[in-house]
Short mmCIF file of C-alpha atoms in Angstrom, two decimals:
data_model
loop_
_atom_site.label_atom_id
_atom_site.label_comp_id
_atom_site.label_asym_id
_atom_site.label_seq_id
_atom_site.Cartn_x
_atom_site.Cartn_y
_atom_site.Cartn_z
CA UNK A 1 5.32 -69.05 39.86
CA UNK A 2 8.76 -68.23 39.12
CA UNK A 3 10.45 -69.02 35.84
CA UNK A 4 12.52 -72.16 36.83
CA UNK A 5 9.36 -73.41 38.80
CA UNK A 6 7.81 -73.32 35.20
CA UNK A 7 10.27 -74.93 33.33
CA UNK A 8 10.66 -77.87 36.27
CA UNK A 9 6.56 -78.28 35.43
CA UNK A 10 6.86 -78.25 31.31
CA UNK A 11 9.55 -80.71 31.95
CA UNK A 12 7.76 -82.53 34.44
CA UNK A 13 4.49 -82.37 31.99
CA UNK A 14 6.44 -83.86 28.79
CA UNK A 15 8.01 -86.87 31.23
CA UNK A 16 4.05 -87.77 32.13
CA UNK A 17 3.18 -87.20 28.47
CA UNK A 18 5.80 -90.05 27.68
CA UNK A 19 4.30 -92.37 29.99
CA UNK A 20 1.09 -91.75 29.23
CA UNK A 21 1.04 -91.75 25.53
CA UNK A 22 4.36 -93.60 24.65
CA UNK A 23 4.28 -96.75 27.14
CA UNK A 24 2.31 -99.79 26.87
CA UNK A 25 -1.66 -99.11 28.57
CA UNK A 26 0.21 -95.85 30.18
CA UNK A 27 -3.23 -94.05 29.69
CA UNK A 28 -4.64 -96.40 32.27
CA UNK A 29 -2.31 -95.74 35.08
CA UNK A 30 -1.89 -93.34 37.66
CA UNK A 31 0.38 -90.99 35.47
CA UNK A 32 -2.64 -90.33 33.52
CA UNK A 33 -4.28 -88.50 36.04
CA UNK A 34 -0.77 -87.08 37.04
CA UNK A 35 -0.81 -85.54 33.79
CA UNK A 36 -4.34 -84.00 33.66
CA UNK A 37 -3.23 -82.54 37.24
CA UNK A 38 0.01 -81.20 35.81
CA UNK A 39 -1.28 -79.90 32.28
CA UNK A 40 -4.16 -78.19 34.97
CA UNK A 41 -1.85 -76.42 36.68
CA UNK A 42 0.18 -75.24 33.81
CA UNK A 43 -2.61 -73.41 32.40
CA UNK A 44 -3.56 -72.07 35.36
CA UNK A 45 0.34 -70.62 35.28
CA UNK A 46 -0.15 -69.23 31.83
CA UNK A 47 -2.90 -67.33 33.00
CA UNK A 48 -1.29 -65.96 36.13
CA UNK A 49 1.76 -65.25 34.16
CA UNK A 50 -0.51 -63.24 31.75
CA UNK A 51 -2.11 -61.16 34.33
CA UNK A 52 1.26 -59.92 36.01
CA UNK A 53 2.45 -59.07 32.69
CA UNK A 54 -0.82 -56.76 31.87
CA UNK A 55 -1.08 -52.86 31.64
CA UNK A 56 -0.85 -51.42 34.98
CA UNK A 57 -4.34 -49.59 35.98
CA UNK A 58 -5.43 -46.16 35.56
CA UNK A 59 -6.34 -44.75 39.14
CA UNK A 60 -10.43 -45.24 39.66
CA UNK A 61 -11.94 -43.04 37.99
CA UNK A 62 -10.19 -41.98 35.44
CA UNK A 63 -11.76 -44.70 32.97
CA UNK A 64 -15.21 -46.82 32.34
CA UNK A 65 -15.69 -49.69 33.48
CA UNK A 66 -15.71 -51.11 29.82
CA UNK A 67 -12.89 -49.19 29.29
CA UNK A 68 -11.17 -51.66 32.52
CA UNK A 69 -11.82 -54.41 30.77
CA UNK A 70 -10.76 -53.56 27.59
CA UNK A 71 -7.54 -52.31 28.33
CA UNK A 72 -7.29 -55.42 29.61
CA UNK A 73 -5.87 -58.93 29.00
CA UNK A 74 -6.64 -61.00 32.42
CA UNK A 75 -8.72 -58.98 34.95
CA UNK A 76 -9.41 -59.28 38.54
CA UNK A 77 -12.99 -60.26 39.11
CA UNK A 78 -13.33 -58.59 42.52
CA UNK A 79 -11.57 -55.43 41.49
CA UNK A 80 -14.09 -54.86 38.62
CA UNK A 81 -16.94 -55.58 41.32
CA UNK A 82 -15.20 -52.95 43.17
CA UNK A 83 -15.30 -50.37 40.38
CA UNK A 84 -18.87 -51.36 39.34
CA UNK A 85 -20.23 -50.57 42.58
CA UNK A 86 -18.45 -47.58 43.61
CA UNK A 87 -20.08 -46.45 39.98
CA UNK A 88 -22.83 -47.25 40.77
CA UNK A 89 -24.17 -47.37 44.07
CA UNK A 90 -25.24 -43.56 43.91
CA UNK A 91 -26.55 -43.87 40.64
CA UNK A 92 -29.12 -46.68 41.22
CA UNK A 93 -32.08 -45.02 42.48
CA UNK A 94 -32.06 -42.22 39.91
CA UNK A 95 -31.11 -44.70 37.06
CA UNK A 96 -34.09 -47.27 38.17
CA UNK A 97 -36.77 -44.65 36.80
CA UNK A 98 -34.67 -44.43 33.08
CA UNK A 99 -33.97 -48.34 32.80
CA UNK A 100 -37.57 -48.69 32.83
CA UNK A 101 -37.95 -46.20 29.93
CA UNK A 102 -34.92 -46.86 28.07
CA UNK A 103 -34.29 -50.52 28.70
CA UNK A 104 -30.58 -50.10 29.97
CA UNK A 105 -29.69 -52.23 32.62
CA UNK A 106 -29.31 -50.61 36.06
CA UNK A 107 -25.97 -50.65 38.34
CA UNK A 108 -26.76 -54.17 39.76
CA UNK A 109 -27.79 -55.77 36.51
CA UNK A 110 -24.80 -54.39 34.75
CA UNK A 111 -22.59 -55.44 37.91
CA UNK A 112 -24.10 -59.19 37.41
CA UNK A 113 -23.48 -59.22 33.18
CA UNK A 114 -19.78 -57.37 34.11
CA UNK A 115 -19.21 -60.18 36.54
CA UNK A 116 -20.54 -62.82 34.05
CA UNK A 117 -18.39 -61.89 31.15
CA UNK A 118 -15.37 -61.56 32.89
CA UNK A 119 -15.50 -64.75 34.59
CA UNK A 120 -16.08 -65.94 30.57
CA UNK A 121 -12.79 -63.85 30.03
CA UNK A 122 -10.79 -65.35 32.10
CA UNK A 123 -12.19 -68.97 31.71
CA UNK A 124 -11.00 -68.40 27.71
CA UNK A 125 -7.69 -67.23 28.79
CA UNK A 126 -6.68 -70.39 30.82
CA UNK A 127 -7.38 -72.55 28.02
CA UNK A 128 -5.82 -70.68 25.29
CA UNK A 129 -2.23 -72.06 25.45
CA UNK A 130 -3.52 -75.81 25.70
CA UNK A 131 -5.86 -75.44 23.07
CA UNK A 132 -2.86 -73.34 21.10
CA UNK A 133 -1.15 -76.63 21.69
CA UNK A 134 -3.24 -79.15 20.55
CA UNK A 135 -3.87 -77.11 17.64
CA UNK A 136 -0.69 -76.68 16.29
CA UNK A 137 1.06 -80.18 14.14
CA UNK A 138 4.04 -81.54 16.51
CA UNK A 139 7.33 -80.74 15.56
CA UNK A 140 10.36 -84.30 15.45
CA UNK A 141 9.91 -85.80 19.13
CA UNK A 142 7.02 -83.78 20.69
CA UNK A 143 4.95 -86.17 18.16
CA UNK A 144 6.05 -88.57 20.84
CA UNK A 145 4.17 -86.19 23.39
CA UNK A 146 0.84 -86.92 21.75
CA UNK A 147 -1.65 -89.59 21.64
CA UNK A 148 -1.17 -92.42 19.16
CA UNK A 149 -4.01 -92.96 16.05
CA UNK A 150 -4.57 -96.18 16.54
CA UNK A 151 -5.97 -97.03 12.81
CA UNK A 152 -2.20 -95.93 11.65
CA UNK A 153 0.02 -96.42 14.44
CA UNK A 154 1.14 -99.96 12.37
CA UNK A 155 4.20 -101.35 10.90
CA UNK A 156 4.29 -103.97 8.90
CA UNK A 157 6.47 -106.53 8.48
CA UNK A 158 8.17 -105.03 11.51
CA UNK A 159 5.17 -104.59 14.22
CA UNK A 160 5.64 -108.25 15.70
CA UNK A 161 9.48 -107.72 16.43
CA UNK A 162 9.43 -104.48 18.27
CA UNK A 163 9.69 -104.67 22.16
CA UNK A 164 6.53 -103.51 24.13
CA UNK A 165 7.68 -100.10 25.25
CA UNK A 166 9.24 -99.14 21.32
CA UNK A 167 5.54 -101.08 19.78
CA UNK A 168 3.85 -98.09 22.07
CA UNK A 169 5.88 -95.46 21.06
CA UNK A 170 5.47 -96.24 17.00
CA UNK A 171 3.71 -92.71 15.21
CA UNK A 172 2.76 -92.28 11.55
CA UNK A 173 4.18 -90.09 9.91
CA UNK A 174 2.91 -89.66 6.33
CA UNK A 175 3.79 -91.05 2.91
CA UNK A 176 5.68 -89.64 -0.35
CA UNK A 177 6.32 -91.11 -3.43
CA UNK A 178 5.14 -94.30 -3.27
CA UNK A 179 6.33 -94.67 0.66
CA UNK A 180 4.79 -94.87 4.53
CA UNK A 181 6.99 -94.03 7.02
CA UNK A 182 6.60 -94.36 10.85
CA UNK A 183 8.91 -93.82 13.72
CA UNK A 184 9.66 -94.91 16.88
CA UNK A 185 11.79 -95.11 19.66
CA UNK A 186 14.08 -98.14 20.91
CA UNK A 187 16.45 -98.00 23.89
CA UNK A 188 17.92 -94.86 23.57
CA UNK A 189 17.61 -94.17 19.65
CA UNK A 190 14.73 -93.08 17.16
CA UNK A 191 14.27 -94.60 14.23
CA UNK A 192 12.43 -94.23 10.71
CA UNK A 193 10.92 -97.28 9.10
CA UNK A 194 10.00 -96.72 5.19
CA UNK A 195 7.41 -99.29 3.69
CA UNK A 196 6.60 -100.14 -0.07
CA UNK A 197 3.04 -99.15 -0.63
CA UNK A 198 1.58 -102.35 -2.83
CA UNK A 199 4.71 -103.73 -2.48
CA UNK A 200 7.55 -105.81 -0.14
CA UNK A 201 10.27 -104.38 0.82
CA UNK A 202 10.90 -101.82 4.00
CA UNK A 203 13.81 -100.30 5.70
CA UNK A 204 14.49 -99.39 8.74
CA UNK A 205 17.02 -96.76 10.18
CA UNK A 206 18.18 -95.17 13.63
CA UNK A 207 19.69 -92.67 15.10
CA UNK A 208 20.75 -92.15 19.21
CA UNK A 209 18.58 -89.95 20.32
CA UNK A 210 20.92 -87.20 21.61
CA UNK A 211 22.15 -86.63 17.70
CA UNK A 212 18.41 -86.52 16.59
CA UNK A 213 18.00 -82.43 17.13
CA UNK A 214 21.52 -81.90 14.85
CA UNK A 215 21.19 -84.18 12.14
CA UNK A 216 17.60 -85.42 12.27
CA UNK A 217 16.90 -89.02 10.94
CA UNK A 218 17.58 -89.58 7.02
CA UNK A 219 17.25 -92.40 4.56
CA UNK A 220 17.99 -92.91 0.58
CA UNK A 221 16.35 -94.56 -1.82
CA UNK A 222 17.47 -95.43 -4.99
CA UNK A 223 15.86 -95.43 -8.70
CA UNK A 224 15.42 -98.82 -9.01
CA UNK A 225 13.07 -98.95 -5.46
CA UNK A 226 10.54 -96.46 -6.31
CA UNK A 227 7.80 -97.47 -8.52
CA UNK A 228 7.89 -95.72 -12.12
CA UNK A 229 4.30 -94.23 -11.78
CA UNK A 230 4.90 -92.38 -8.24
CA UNK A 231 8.71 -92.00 -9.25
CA UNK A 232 9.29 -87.76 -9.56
CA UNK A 233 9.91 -86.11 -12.28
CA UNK A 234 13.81 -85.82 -13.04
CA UNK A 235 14.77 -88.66 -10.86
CA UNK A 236 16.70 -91.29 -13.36
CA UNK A 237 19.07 -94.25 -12.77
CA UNK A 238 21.91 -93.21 -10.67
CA UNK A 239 19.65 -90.46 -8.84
CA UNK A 240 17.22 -91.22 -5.76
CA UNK A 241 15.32 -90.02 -3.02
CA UNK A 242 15.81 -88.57 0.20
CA UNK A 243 13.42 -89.08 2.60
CA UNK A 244 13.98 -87.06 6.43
CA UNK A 245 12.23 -86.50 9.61
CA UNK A 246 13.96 -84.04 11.37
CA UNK A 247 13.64 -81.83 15.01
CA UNK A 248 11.42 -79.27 12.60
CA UNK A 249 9.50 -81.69 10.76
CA UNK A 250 5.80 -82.01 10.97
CA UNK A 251 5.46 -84.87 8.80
CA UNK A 252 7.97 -86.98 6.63
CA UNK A 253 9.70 -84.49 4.05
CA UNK A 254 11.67 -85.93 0.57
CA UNK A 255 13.92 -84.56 -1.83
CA UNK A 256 15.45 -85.38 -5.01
CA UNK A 257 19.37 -86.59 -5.03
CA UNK A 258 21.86 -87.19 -8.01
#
């Protein structure tokens, strides 16, 4: 797969992920299964990718078997067949005799386990950037890319005003000082709604989405709105608090401001 062939199926993966996660019952439709096809098939061009990018291999021969594998990142199953039995095959009568003594597994046996863990090998390999993936926090909109929690994917005071498509695209985000904050998106902008914890009050603002990866999304609060026990350190009338969710964020980041 060539480099723009790729890129036209990471694009084509993050559209379905949109659907799927960000739309109202997308996970039920037919894009769902789009996606598992398309995620599928991106892993398996990881590992391809990976495997034309390894060492080049020694002539036969001139290393182990082990050695083949080692030197190795993604192998090809029947080529390490191959080796095994060329290795091998003349070896297997006279080696029968000192398995049985020593307890080393003959040609065939070790061509079976060689086989075995390879096929292990390369089953690891194809899920290591999708597991890399899921395992690292999203960063501004690729939150949008993953599945909703639904015990915190709520806004209150704002939930029941929200159109269908922005009500499936609302995320948590975290909370500082005193403050929730989830986001959203709404007809071409995202937005950042702050809620009072224990308290009324919220605030909502947006931002087209086409500015978001420059400026991010960024709201004030004042003195006088944050509650004295959760109010920082240093932060007296006049001063506030920034609160921002920008393209790097992984959660909702503050700051002081005088």
């Amino acid at each position: 797969m060539t480099s723009s062939d790729r890129s036209e199926l990471e694009a084509r993966v993050a559209a379905l992920r949109r659907i799927v996660y960000g739309t109202p019952d997308g996970h039920l439709g037919a894009a769902a299964a789009e996606l598992e096809s398309a995620e599928a098939e991106l892993a398996r061009s990881a590992s391809a990718g990976g495997a034309q990018q390894s060492p080049a291999m020694p002539e036969r021969g001139a290393l182990t078997v082990l050695d083949r594998v080692q030197r190795t990142d993604v192998v090809d199953v029947v080529d390490v067949v191959d080796v095994v039995d060329a290795d091998d095959a003349a070896g297997d009568a006279s080696e029968t005799g000192e398995a049985a003594r020593t307890g080393v597994p003959t040609g065939r046996r070790r061509r079976a386990l060689i086989v075995v863990a390879v096929a292990a090998a390369l089953g690891v390999v194809a899920l290591l950037g999708p597991l890399r993936e899921l395992a690292e926090p999203p960063r501004g909109l690729e939150i949008f890319d993953r599945a909703p929690d639904p015990s915190q994917a709520l806004l209150p005071g704002i939930d029941d005003i929200l159109t269908p498509e922005s009500l499936a695209s609302v995320r948590y985000i975290g909370a500082g000082v005193g403050y929730d904050a989830w986001v959203f998106r709404d007809r071409g902008d995202v937005c950042m709604t702050l809620q009072r914890q224990n308290w009324s009050g919220s605030g909502t603002t947006c931002i087209a989405e086409s500015d978001f990866a420059r400026t991010g999304i960024r709201q004030l609060v004042r003195y006088e709105q944050l509650r004295d026990v959760l109010r920082p350190v240093g932060v007296g009338p006049g001063d506030g608090v920034e609160f921002a969710w920008t393209a790097d964020s992984t959660e909702l980041e503050w700051s002081m401001r005088r």
